[in-house]
CSV table of C-alpha atoms and ligand atoms in Angstrom, one decimal:
chain,number,residue,atom,x,y,z
A,1,UNK,CA,1.9,11.3,-23.3
A,2,UNK,CA,2.9,12.6,-19.8
A,3,UNK,CA,5.4,10.3,-17.3
A,4,UNK,CA,5.1,10.7,-14.2
A,5,UNK,CA,7.6,9.6,-11.9
A,6,UNK,CA,8.9,8.8,-8.2
A,7,UNK,CA,12.5,8.2,-7.1
A,8,UNK,CA,15.0,8.6,-4.7
A,9,UNK,CA,12.3,7.6,-1.9
A,10,UNK,CA,12.3,4.1,-1.2
A,11,UNK,CA,10.2,3.0,-3.9
A,12,UNK,CA,10.8,4.0,-7.4
A,13,UNK,CA,8.1,3.8,-10.3
A,14,UNK,CA,6.7,5.3,-13.2
A,15,UNK,CA,3.2,5.9,-14.9
A,16,UNK,CA,2.6,7.0,-18.4
A,17,UNK,CA,-0.9,8.5,-19.0
A,18,UNK,CA,-2.3,9.6,-21.9
A,19,UNK,CA,-5.2,12.1,-21.2
A,20,UNK,CA,-7.3,10.4,-18.9
A,21,UNK,CA,-5.7,7.4,-19.5
A,22,UNK,CA,-3.5,5.4,-17.5
A,23,UNK,CA,-1.6,3.7,-20.2
A,24,UNK,CA,1.5,1.7,-17.8
A,25,UNK,CA,2.6,2.0,-14.7
A,26,UNK,CA,4.9,0.4,-12.9
A,27,UNK,CA,7.4,-0.2,-9.8
A,28,UNK,CA,11.2,-0.2,-10.1
A,29,UNK,CA,11.4,-3.3,-8.2
A,30,UNK,CA,10.3,-5.6,-10.2
A,31,UNK,CA,12.7,-5.0,-13.3
A,32,UNK,CA,16.1,-4.6,-11.0
A,33,UNK,CA,15.0,-7.4,-8.8
A,34,UNK,CA,15.9,-4.5,-5.4
A,35,UNK,CA,13.2,-4.3,-3.2
A,36,UNK,CA,12.1,-1.2,-2.4
A,37,UNK,CA,14.7,0.1,-5.3
A,38,UNK,CA,15.1,3.9,-5.4
A,39,UNK,CA,16.3,4.2,-8.6
A,40,UNK,CA,14.8,4.0,-12.1
A,41,UNK,CA,16.3,1.3,-14.0
A,42,UNK,CA,16.8,0.8,-18.3
A,43,UNK,CA,14.8,-2.5,-18.4
A,44,UNK,CA,11.5,-0.3,-17.0
A,45,UNK,CA,12.5,2.5,-19.3
A,46,UNK,CA,12.3,0.3,-22.4
A,47,UNK,CA,9.5,-1.4,-21.3
A,48,UNK,CA,7.6,1.9,-20.7
A,49,UNK,CA,8.9,2.9,-24.3
A,50,UNK,CA,7.0,0.1,-25.9
A,51,UNK,CA,3.4,1.4,-25.2
A,52,UNK,CA,4.5,5.0,-26.0
A,53,UNK,CA,7.7,7.7,-25.6
A,54,UNK,CA,6.1,10.3,-23.7
A,55,UNK,CA,6.5,14.3,-24.3
A,56,UNK,CA,6.8,16.0,-20.8
A,57,UNK,CA,7.7,14.6,-17.7
A,58,UNK,CA,6.4,15.1,-13.7
A,59,UNK,CA,8.1,14.1,-10.7
A,60,UNK,CA,6.5,13.7,-7.6
A,61,UNK,CA,7.8,16.0,-5.2
A,62,UNK,CA,10.1,19.3,-5.3
A,63,UNK,CA,13.9,19.0,-5.0
A,64,UNK,CA,14.5,22.5,-3.7
A,65,UNK,CA,12.4,22.1,-0.5
A,66,UNK,CA,12.9,18.5,0.1
A,67,UNK,CA,17.4,19.7,-0.1
A,68,UNK,CA,16.1,22.1,2.6
A,69,UNK,CA,14.1,19.7,4.4
A,70,UNK,CA,17.0,17.3,4.4
A,71,UNK,CA,19.7,20.3,5.1
A,72,UNK,CA,17.4,21.1,8.2
A,73,UNK,CA,16.5,17.5,9.2
A,74,UNK,CA,21.1,17.3,9.5
A,75,UNK,CA,20.9,15.2,6.6
A,76,UNK,CA,23.1,15.7,3.2
A,77,UNK,CA,21.0,17.3,0.3
A,78,UNK,CA,21.0,14.5,-2.8
A,79,UNK,CA,24.0,14.0,-4.7
A,80,UNK,CA,22.2,12.5,-7.7
A,81,UNK,CA,19.7,15.1,-8.7
A,82,UNK,CA,16.3,14.2,-10.3
A,83,UNK,CA,17.7,15.4,-13.7
A,84,UNK,CA,21.0,13.1,-13.4
A,85,UNK,CA,18.8,10.6,-12.7
A,86,UNK,CA,17.2,11.6,-15.9
A,87,UNK,CA,20.1,11.3,-17.7
A,88,UNK,CA,21.5,7.8,-16.5
A,89,UNK,CA,17.9,6.5,-18.1
A,90,UNK,CA,18.1,8.7,-21.3
A,91,UNK,CA,15.2,11.1,-20.4
A,92,UNK,CA,16.9,14.1,-20.1
A,93,UNK,CA,16.0,15.7,-22.8
A,94,UNK,CA,12.2,16.1,-21.8
A,95,UNK,CA,10.6,19.0,-20.3
A,96,UNK,CA,10.4,18.7,-16.8
A,97,UNK,CA,7.6,19.7,-13.9
A,98,UNK,CA,7.5,19.5,-10.4
A,99,UNK,CA,4.8,19.1,-7.9
A,100,UNK,CA,4.1,19.1,-4.2
A,101,UNK,CA,5.0,15.6,-1.9
A,102,UNK,CA,1.6,15.9,-0.6
A,103,UNK,CA,0.2,16.8,-3.4
A,104,UNK,CA,0.9,13.7,-5.7
A,105,UNK,CA,-0.3,11.9,-2.6
A,106,UNK,CA,-3.7,14.0,-2.6
A,107,UNK,CA,-4.2,13.8,-6.2
A,108,UNK,CA,-3.7,10.2,-6.7
A,109,UNK,CA,-6.5,9.8,-4.4
A,110,UNK,CA,-8.9,12.1,-5.9
A,111,UNK,CA,-8.6,12.1,-9.2
A,112,UNK,CA,-8.7,8.2,-9.7
A,113,UNK,CA,-11.3,8.2,-7.4
A,114,UNK,CA,-15.3,7.6,-8.5
A,115,UNK,CA,-16.0,11.1,-6.4
A,116,UNK,CA,-17.2,14.9,-7.9
A,117,UNK,CA,-16.0,16.1,-4.4
A,118,UNK,CA,-14.1,15.0,-1.2
A,119,UNK,CA,-12.4,15.7,2.1
A,120,UNK,CA,-8.8,14.4,1.5
A,121,UNK,CA,-6.5,13.2,4.2
A,122,UNK,CA,-3.3,12.2,3.4
A,123,UNK,CA,-0.5,10.6,6.1
A,124,UNK,CA,2.9,9.6,5.7
A,125,UNK,CA,6.6,9.9,7.5
A,126,UNK,CA,7.9,12.8,5.3
A,127,UNK,CA,8.0,14.3,2.0
A,128,UNK,CA,9.3,17.7,1.9
A,129,UNK,CA,7.8,19.3,5.1
A,130,UNK,CA,4.2,18.3,5.0
A,131,UNK,CA,3.9,14.9,7.2
A,132,UNK,CA,0.0,15.5,7.6
A,133,UNK,CA,-2.3,17.7,5.2
A,134,UNK,CA,-5.9,17.8,4.8
A,135,UNK,CA,-7.8,18.8,1.3
A,136,UNK,CA,-10.9,19.8,0.1
A,137,UNK,CA,-12.0,19.1,-3.6
A,138,UNK,CA,-14.5,19.7,-6.1
A,139,UNK,CA,-14.9,19.3,-9.6
A,140,UNK,CA,-11.3,18.9,-11.4
A,141,UNK,CA,-9.8,21.4,-8.4
A,142,UNK,CA,-8.2,20.6,-4.8
A,143,UNK,CA,-7.2,23.0,-2.4
A,144,UNK,CA,-4.9,22.5,0.9
A,145,UNK,CA,-7.0,23.2,4.0
A,146,UNK,CA,-4.7,22.6,6.9
A,147,UNK,CA,-1.2,21.1,7.1
A,148,UNK,CA,1.4,19.8,10.1
A,149,UNK,CA,4.8,20.2,9.1
A,150,UNK,CA,8.1,18.1,9.8
A,151,UNK,CA,9.7,17.2,12.6
A,152,UNK,CA,5.9,16.7,13.7
A,153,UNK,CA,5.3,13.4,12.1
A,154,UNK,CA,2.7,10.4,12.7
A,155,UNK,CA,4.3,8.5,10.1
A,156,UNK,CA,7.3,8.9,11.7
A,157,UNK,CA,6.2,7.8,15.2
A,158,UNK,CA,4.9,4.7,13.9
A,159,UNK,CA,8.1,3.8,11.8
A,160,UNK,CA,10.5,4.8,15.0
A,161,UNK,CA,8.5,2.5,16.9
A,162,UNK,CA,8.4,-0.1,13.9
A,163,UNK,CA,12.8,0.1,14.4
A,164,UNK,CA,12.4,0.0,18.4
A,165,UNK,CA,10.5,-2.8,18.0
A,166,UNK,CA,13.4,-4.8,15.9
A,167,UNK,CA,11.5,-4.3,12.8
A,168,UNK,CA,12.7,-2.5,9.3
A,169,UNK,CA,11.8,1.1,9.5
A,170,UNK,CA,9.8,2.0,6.3
A,171,UNK,CA,9.3,-1.3,5.7
A,172,UNK,CA,7.6,-3.7,7.7
A,173,UNK,CA,5.2,-1.1,9.5
A,174,UNK,CA,2.9,-3.8,8.1
A,175,UNK,CA,4.9,-6.2,10.9
A,176,UNK,CA,4.1,-4.2,13.9
A,177,UNK,CA,0.4,-3.6,12.8
A,178,UNK,CA,0.0,-7.7,12.5
A,179,UNK,CA,2.0,-7.7,15.9
A,180,UNK,CA,-0.7,-5.1,17.5
A,181,UNK,CA,-3.3,-8.1,17.2
A,182,UNK,CA,-1.1,-10.4,19.9
A,183,UNK,CA,-1.2,-7.4,22.3
A,184,UNK,CA,-3.1,-5.4,24.4
A,185,UNK,CA,-3.2,-1.7,24.2
A,186,UNK,CA,-1.7,-0.9,27.4
A,187,UNK,CA,0.6,2.1,27.4
A,188,UNK,CA,-1.5,4.3,24.9
A,189,UNK,CA,-0.9,6.9,27.4
A,190,UNK,CA,2.5,6.4,28.0
A,191,UNK,CA,3.3,7.0,24.6
A,192,UNK,CA,1.5,9.9,24.0
A,193,UNK,CA,2.9,11.1,27.8
A,194,UNK,CA,6.5,10.4,26.4
A,195,UNK,CA,6.1,11.3,22.4
A,196,UNK,CA,3.4,14.2,22.5
A,197,UNK,CA,3.2,17.5,24.1
A,198,UNK,CA,0.1,18.5,22.3
A,199,UNK,CA,-2.6,16.0,21.3
A,200,UNK,CA,-5.7,18.3,19.5
A,201,UNK,CA,-6.1,16.1,16.4
A,202,UNK,CA,-5.3,16.7,13.6
A,203,UNK,CA,-3.1,18.9,15.9
A,204,UNK,CA,-0.1,17.7,17.5
A,205,UNK,CA,3.3,18.0,18.5
A,206,UNK,CA,6.2,15.8,19.2
A,207,UNK,CA,8.6,15.9,22.2
A,208,UNK,CA,11.2,14.1,20.2
A,209,UNK,CA,12.1,14.7,16.6
A,210,UNK,CA,12.3,11.0,15.7
A,211,UNK,CA,13.6,10.8,12.4
A,212,UNK,CA,16.4,9.0,14.2
A,213,UNK,CA,14.4,7.0,15.6
A,214,UNK,CA,13.5,6.2,19.3
A,215,UNK,CA,15.7,3.5,20.5
A,216,UNK,CA,17.1,5.5,23.9
A,217,UNK,CA,13.0,5.1,24.9
A,218,UNK,CA,12.7,2.5,27.7
A,219,UNK,CA,9.3,1.6,28.9
A,220,UNK,CA,8.5,2.2,32.5
A,221,UNK,CA,7.6,-1.8,32.9
A,222,UNK,CA,10.8,-2.7,31.9
A,223,UNK,CA,9.2,-6.2,31.1
A,224,UNK,CA,6.6,-4.7,28.5
A,225,UNK,CA,5.7,-6.8,26.0
A,226,UNK,CA,6.4,-6.2,22.4
A,227,UNK,CA,3.0,-7.1,21.7
A,228,UNK,CA,1.8,-5.0,24.0
A,229,UNK,CA,3.8,-2.7,22.8
A,230,UNK,CA,3.1,-2.8,19.4
A,231,UNK,CA,-1.0,-2.5,20.2
A,232,UNK,CA,0.0,0.6,22.5
A,233,UNK,CA,1.3,2.3,18.9
A,234,UNK,CA,-1.3,0.8,16.6
A,235,UNK,CA,-4.2,2.3,19.0
A,236,UNK,CA,-2.7,5.4,19.3
A,237,UNK,CA,-2.5,6.0,15.7
A,238,UNK,CA,-6.0,5.2,14.9
A,239,UNK,CA,-7.2,7.3,17.9
A,240,UNK,CA,-5.7,10.2,15.9
A,241,UNK,CA,-6.9,9.2,12.6
A,242,UNK,CA,-10.5,8.5,13.7
A,243,UNK,CA,-10.4,12.1,15.8
A,244,UNK,CA,-8.9,13.5,12.7
A,245,UNK,CA,-11.7,12.2,9.8
A,246,UNK,CA,-14.2,13.2,12.4
A,247,UNK,CA,-13.4,16.8,12.6
A,248,UNK,CA,-12.7,16.5,8.8
A,249,UNK,CA,-16.6,16.2,8.6
A,250,UNK,CA,-17.4,18.6,10.4
A,251,UNK,CA,-15.2,21.2,9.2
A,252,UNK,CA,-15.3,20.0,5.1
A,253,UNK,CA,-18.9,20.1,2.6
A,254,UNK,CA,-18.0,16.1,1.3
A,255,UNK,CA,-19.7,13.0,2.7
A,256,UNK,CA,-16.8,11.4,0.7
A,257,UNK,CA,-13.6,10.6,1.9
A,258,UNK,CA,-10.3,9.9,0.6
A,259,UNK,CA,-7.0,8.6,2.3
A,260,UNK,CA,-3.6,8.7,1.0
A,261,UNK,CA,-0.3,8.6,2.3
A,262,UNK,CA,1.8,5.4,3.1
A,263,UNK,CA,-0.4,5.5,6.7
A,264,UNK,CA,-3.2,4.8,4.5
A,265,UNK,CA,-1.9,1.2,3.8
A,266,UNK,CA,-2.6,0.4,7.7
A,267,UNK,CA,-5.3,-1.5,6.7
A,268,UNK,CA,-6.5,-2.4,10.6
A,269,UNK,CA,-7.0,1.7,10.8
A,270,UNK,CA,-9.1,2.0,7.6
A,271,UNK,CA,-11.2,-0.2,8.5
A,272,UNK,CA,-12.0,1.7,11.5
A,273,UNK,CA,-12.7,4.3,9.7
A,274,UNK,CA,-14.9,2.8,7.3
A,275,UNK,CA,-16.9,0.9,9.9
A,276,UNK,CA,-16.7,4.5,11.9
A,277,UNK,CA,-19.8,5.7,9.4
A,278,UNK,CA,-18.6,9.0,10.0
A,279,UNK,CA,-18.2,9.8,5.9
A,280,UNK,CA,-20.5,7.9,4.0
A,281,UNK,CA,-18.0,6.4,1.7
A,282,UNK,CA,-14.4,5.8,1.7
A,283,UNK,CA,-11.8,5.7,-1.4
A,284,UNK,CA,-8.3,5.1,-1.1
A,285,UNK,CA,-6.3,4.3,-3.9
A,286,UNK,CA,-4.6,0.6,-4.0
A,287,UNK,CA,-1.0,2.1,-4.5
A,288,UNK,CA,-1.5,5.0,-1.6
A,289,UNK,CA,2.4,5.1,-0.9
A,290,UNK,CA,5.0,7.1,-2.6
A,291,UNK,CA,5.1,4.8,-5.3
A,292,UNK,CA,1.3,5.9,-6.3
A,293,UNK,CA,2.5,9.1,-6.8
A,294,UNK,CA,3.6,8.6,-10.7
A,295,UNK,CA,0.2,8.6,-11.1
A,296,UNK,CA,-1.2,11.3,-8.8
A,297,UNK,CA,2.1,13.5,-9.9
A,298,UNK,CA,0.2,13.6,-13.1
A,299,UNK,CA,-2.9,13.8,-12.8
A,300,UNK,CA,-2.2,16.8,-10.0
A,301,UNK,CA,-0.4,19.0,-12.9
A,302,UNK,CA,-3.1,18.2,-15.6
A,303,UNK,CA,-6.1,18.5,-13.0
A,304,UNK,CA,-7.7,15.8,-14.7
A,305,UNK,CA,-10.0,13.3,-14.1
A,306,UNK,CA,-8.3,9.7,-14.4
A,307,UNK,CA,-10.4,6.7,-15.7
A,308,UNK,CA,-9.6,4.1,-12.9
A,309,UNK,CA,-10.2,0.5,-14.4
A,310,UNK,CA,-7.8,-1.2,-12.0
A,311,UNK,CA,-4.3,-2.1,-10.5
A,312,UNK,CA,-3.3,-4.1,-13.5
A,313,UNK,CA,-1.2,-1.8,-15.0
A,314,UNK,CA,2.4,-3.3,-14.9
A,315,UNK,CA,4.4,-5.7,-17.3
A,316,UNK,CA,1.8,-8.3,-19.4
A,317,UNK,CA,2.0,-11.9,-18.9
A,318,UNK,CA,0.0,-13.0,-22.3
A,319,UNK,CA,-0.6,-16.6,-22.0
A,320,UNK,CA,-3.6,-18.6,-22.1
A,321,UNK,CA,-3.7,-20.5,-18.1
A,322,UNK,CA,-5.7,-24.3,-18.3
A,323,UNK,CA,-8.2,-23.2,-15.3
A,324,UNK,CA,-9.1,-27.0,-15.2
A,325,UNK,CA,-5.5,-27.9,-14.9
A,326,UNK,CA,-4.9,-25.0,-12.1
A,327,UNK,CA,-7.8,-26.1,-10.1
A,328,UNK,CA,-6.9,-30.2,-10.1
A,329,UNK,CA,-3.6,-29.3,-8.7
A,330,UNK,CA,-5.4,-27.0,-6.0
A,331,UNK,CA,-7.8,-29.8,-5.5
A,332,UNK,CA,-4.8,-32.3,-5.0
A,333,UNK,CA,-3.6,-30.1,-2.0
A,334,UNK,CA,-0.7,-28.6,-4.2
A,335,UNK,CA,0.1,-24.7,-3.2
A,336,UNK,CA,-0.2,-22.9,-7.4
A,337,UNK,CA,1.7,-20.0,-8.6
A,338,UNK,CA,-0.6,-17.8,-10.6
A,339,UNK,CA,1.6,-14.9,-13.2
A,340,UNK,CA,-0.5,-13.9,-16.0
A,341,UNK,CA,-2.1,-10.8,-17.4
A,342,UNK,CA,-0.6,-7.0,-16.4
A,343,UNK,CA,1.5,-7.2,-12.8
A,344,UNK,CA,-0.3,-5.0,-10.4
A,345,UNK,CA,0.8,-1.4,-9.5
A,346,UNK,CA,1.0,-1.5,-6.0
A,347,UNK,CA,2.3,-3.4,-3.2
A,348,UNK,CA,-0.7,-6.2,-2.9
A,349,UNK,CA,-0.9,-9.4,-5.7
A,350,UNK,CA,-4.9,-9.2,-6.2
A,351,UNK,CA,-4.7,-12.2,-8.5
A,352,UNK,CA,-2.2,-11.8,-11.4
A,353,UNK,CA,1.3,-12.4,-9.6
A,354,UNK,CA,-0.5,-14.5,-6.9
A,355,UNK,CA,0.0,-17.9,-4.9
A,356,UNK,CA,-2.8,-20.0,-4.4
A,357,UNK,CA,-4.0,-22.6,-1.9
A,358,UNK,CA,-7.1,-24.0,-0.1
A,359,UNK,CA,-7.6,-21.9,2.7
A,360,UNK,CA,-9.3,-24.9,5.0
A,361,UNK,CA,-7.2,-26.8,7.2
A,362,UNK,CA,-4.9,-26.0,10.0
A,363,UNK,CA,-2.0,-26.7,7.5
A,364,UNK,CA,-2.2,-24.1,5.0
A,365,UNK,CA,-0.7,-21.1,6.7
A,366,UNK,CA,2.4,-23.1,8.9
A,367,UNK,CA,2.8,-24.8,5.0
A,368,UNK,CA,2.4,-21.5,3.3
A,369,UNK,CA,4.5,-19.2,6.0
A,370,UNK,CA,7.5,-22.0,5.0
A,371,UNK,CA,7.2,-21.9,1.6
A,372,UNK,CA,7.8,-18.0,2.0
A,373,UNK,CA,10.0,-17.8,4.7
A,374,UNK,CA,8.0,-15.8,6.5
A,375,UNK,CA,7.5,-15.5,10.2
A,376,UNK,CA,4.6,-18.4,11.8
A,377,UNK,CA,2.8,-15.8,13.5
A,378,UNK,CA,1.6,-14.0,10.2
A,379,UNK,CA,-1.7,-14.3,8.3
A,380,UNK,CA,-2.5,-14.5,4.6
A,381,UNK,CA,-5.6,-12.4,2.9
A,382,UNK,CA,-8.5,-14.5,1.4
A,383,UNK,CA,-9.7,-13.9,-2.2
A,384,UNK,CA,-13.6,-14.2,-2.3
A,385,UNK,CA,-16.1,-14.2,-4.7
A,386,UNK,CA,-17.6,-11.0,-4.2
A,387,UNK,CA,-21.2,-12.1,-3.4
A,388,UNK,CA,-20.2,-14.3,-1.2
A,389,UNK,CA,-18.2,-12.5,1.2
A,390,UNK,CA,-20.7,-11.4,3.4
A,391,UNK,CA,-21.5,-15.0,4.4
A,392,UNK,CA,-18.1,-16.0,5.6
A,393,UNK,CA,-17.0,-12.3,6.6
A,394,UNK,CA,-18.0,-9.2,9.1
A,395,UNK,CA,-17.8,-6.3,6.1
A,396,UNK,CA,-16.6,-3.0,7.1
A,397,UNK,CA,-17.3,-2.1,3.0
A,398,UNK,CA,-19.1,-3.2,0.5
A,399,UNK,CA,-16.4,-4.3,-1.7
A,400,UNK,CA,-12.9,-4.5,-1.2
A,401,UNK,CA,-11.0,-5.0,-4.2
A,402,UNK,CA,-7.8,-4.4,-3.2
A,403,UNK,CA,-7.3,-5.9,0.4
A,404,UNK,CA,-7.3,-2.5,1.9
A,405,UNK,CA,-9.6,-3.4,4.5
A,406,UNK,CA,-9.7,-5.9,7.3
A,407,UNK,CA,-13.0,-7.9,8.6
A,408,UNK,CA,-14.4,-10.0,11.0
A,409,UNK,CA,-13.8,-13.6,10.1
A,410,UNK,CA,-17.2,-15.4,10.6
A,411,UNK,CA,-15.8,-19.1,10.1
A,412,UNK,CA,-12.8,-18.8,11.7
A,413,UNK,CA,-12.1,-22.8,12.3
A,414,UNK,CA,-13.1,-23.4,8.8
A,415,UNK,CA,-10.8,-20.9,7.5
A,416,UNK,CA,-7.6,-20.5,9.8
A,417,UNK,CA,-5.4,-20.4,6.8
A,418,UNK,CA,-6.8,-16.6,6.7
A,419,UNK,CA,-7.9,-15.4,10.1
A,420,UNK,CA,-5.5,-13.4,12.0
A,421,UNK,CA,-5.3,-14.4,16.2
A,422,UNK,CA,-8.3,-11.6,16.7
A,423,UNK,CA,-9.7,-13.5,13.5
A,424,UNK,CA,-9.6,-10.8,11.1
A,425,UNK,CA,-9.0,-11.1,7.5
A,426,UNK,CA,-7.5,-9.2,5.3
A,427,UNK,CA,-10.5,-9.6,2.7
A,428,UNK,CA,-10.2,-9.3,-1.5
A,429,UNK,CA,-13.5,-9.1,-3.4
A,430,UNK,CA,-13.0,-10.5,-6.8
A,431,UNK,CA,-15.9,-9.5,-9.5
A,432,UNK,CA,-15.9,-10.3,-13.1
A,433,UNK,CA,-15.0,-6.6,-13.9
A,434,UNK,CA,-12.2,-6.5,-11.2
A,435,UNK,CA,-10.2,-10.0,-12.9
A,436,UNK,CA,-12.0,-12.1,-15.6
A,437,UNK,CA,-9.4,-15.0,-15.0
A,438,UNK,CA,-8.9,-14.9,-10.8
A,439,UNK,CA,-12.5,-14.9,-10.8
A,440,UNK,CA,-13.5,-18.1,-13.4
A,441,UNK,CA,-10.7,-19.8,-10.7
A,442,UNK,CA,-12.5,-19.0,-7.8
A,443,UNK,CA,-16.1,-20.0,-9.7
A,444,UNK,CA,-13.9,-23.6,-10.6
A,445,UNK,CA,-12.9,-23.9,-7.1
A,446,UNK,CA,-16.4,-22.9,-5.5
A,447,UNK,CA,-18.1,-25.6,-8.1
A,448,UNK,CA,-15.9,-28.5,-7.3
A,449,UNK,CA,-15.4,-27.6,-3.6
A,450,UNK,CA,-18.7,-25.7,-2.2
A,451,UNK,CA,-15.7,-22.9,-0.9
A,452,UNK,CA,-15.8,-19.4,-2.8
A,453,UNK,CA,-12.4,-18.7,-0.9
A,454,UNK,CA,-8.8,-19.4,-2.0
A,455,UNK,CA,-5.9,-18.1,0.1
A,456,UNK,CA,-4.0,-15.9,-1.9
A,457,UNK,CA,-0.2,-14.5,-1.3
A,458,UNK,CA,2.4,-12.2,-3.4
A,459,UNK,CA,4.1,-14.4,-5.7
A,460,UNK,CA,7.5,-13.8,-3.7
A,461,UNK,CA,9.9,-15.2,-1.1
A,462,UNK,CA,10.2,-12.8,2.1
A,463,UNK,CA,12.7,-9.8,1.2
A,464,UNK,CA,12.0,-10.6,-2.8
A,465,UNK,CA,10.3,-8.3,-5.3
A,466,UNK,CA,7.0,-9.8,-6.7
A,467,UNK,CA,7.5,-12.0,-9.5
A,468,UNK,CA,7.1,-9.9,-12.7
A,469,UNK,CA,8.1,-11.4,-16.2
A,470,UNK,CA,7.2,-15.0,-17.1
A,471,UNK,CA,10.9,-15.4,-16.9
A,472,UNK,CA,10.7,-14.5,-13.3
A,473,UNK,CA,7.8,-16.8,-13.0
A,474,UNK,CA,9.8,-20.1,-14.5
A,475,UNK,CA,12.8,-19.4,-12.1
A,476,UNK,CA,10.7,-19.5,-9.3
A,477,UNK,CA,8.7,-22.7,-10.4
A,478,UNK,CA,12.4,-24.3,-10.7
A,479,UNK,CA,13.8,-23.0,-7.4
A,480,UNK,CA,10.6,-23.6,-5.5
A,481,UNK,CA,9.2,-26.8,-7.5
A,482,UNK,CA,5.6,-25.1,-7.3
A,483,UNK,CA,3.6,-25.0,-10.8
A,484,UNK,CA,3.3,-22.0,-12.5
A,485,UNK,CA,0.0,-21.5,-14.5
B,1,FE2,FE1,4.9,10.3,0.9
């Protein structure tokens, strides 16, 4: 029984793995209730031990290399070492193995994928040294074919621009992506000229180290709209990814693409890659950022494919849900909370820790944004019975069970709550195999209303971690006067 750990990054996590079975996996923040908690905590360790006692640990990166890079970047090395951290939660007596940061990302993708061979792209802000890496995998073996190193980093460029726009770096990159739909990519060439001295994807070179942001930058047009800047940042990133994926298709033997690292959370870019048809098939593990590397580091260590049964791997709420009563509430126009089964491992609520409501009508989006204390422009995602997805959405992929792709909504007037300003929707398709309870709710809703879609958003308020336990759910119900099932 092996315990994979990520910590001292921006989202600590753990995964317990037995041979090819992922027994349990969870995020620290769900227990400590501190959003993006970087440290492990005893409540999480206690729950892990209810499943089993690990016999060894794999850590998701190499601390010495990371410290060297931090020194090079002018940062101080970690005061708390991984061993100190493990001592704090009583895990210091176990043998510990270290795996490279990008190797953990690549392995989280490959060994959970349905593929027997693949070309793997990893793009993030920064780990040890690598910022972009390309891997080839066949059978149980992965080999690195290419890497770009710090301080040249597409992820750091995106994060620096997130901060430039007044958003929180390393957290609100998804808001930049959402803003992009409101703007025109007028400044792509200016950004490329200003920030890049070489552009030949996958190769590139930055003119400046963007680790501490780029607040010094002033666009030549002093009246440039922030939405146009966001659109230009997004477009330049999409160009880089698409050109890189094209070179991968030429240079590797596989027809299957795996995309991992924090940049793989960019569902607009993911859809452009999927729709391009450069590769026949694409797999993005539903937790492609650092937290998912708790699974990846173990897989990189054992070099063994894992049985992927879905992302429902965390705290188990074992209750009977009264589907009819829940749908009664939805039909009466209420927002309903659903907290049942095992918590999602990954950033998206996929029906086990979700807020649901009728997606039809102009008031759905503003009402939910008010409840969640979010910016009014931000859209919500639709969960749809899989067999009806094509009727309502122009899907870039056949199935999208983890909300990783955006699709053009065919009926935006009918579904304003789940359409962005450019009529795109981040669709979750739901089959019996994906999530039987959520499926039965959607079926009952469809039977009564003729609409196979519900608005689905995470069960939290902006800035808070997702509800994890039943106690959290009851607190949420009492605080916000929303019925919890
Ligand atoms: Fe990373």
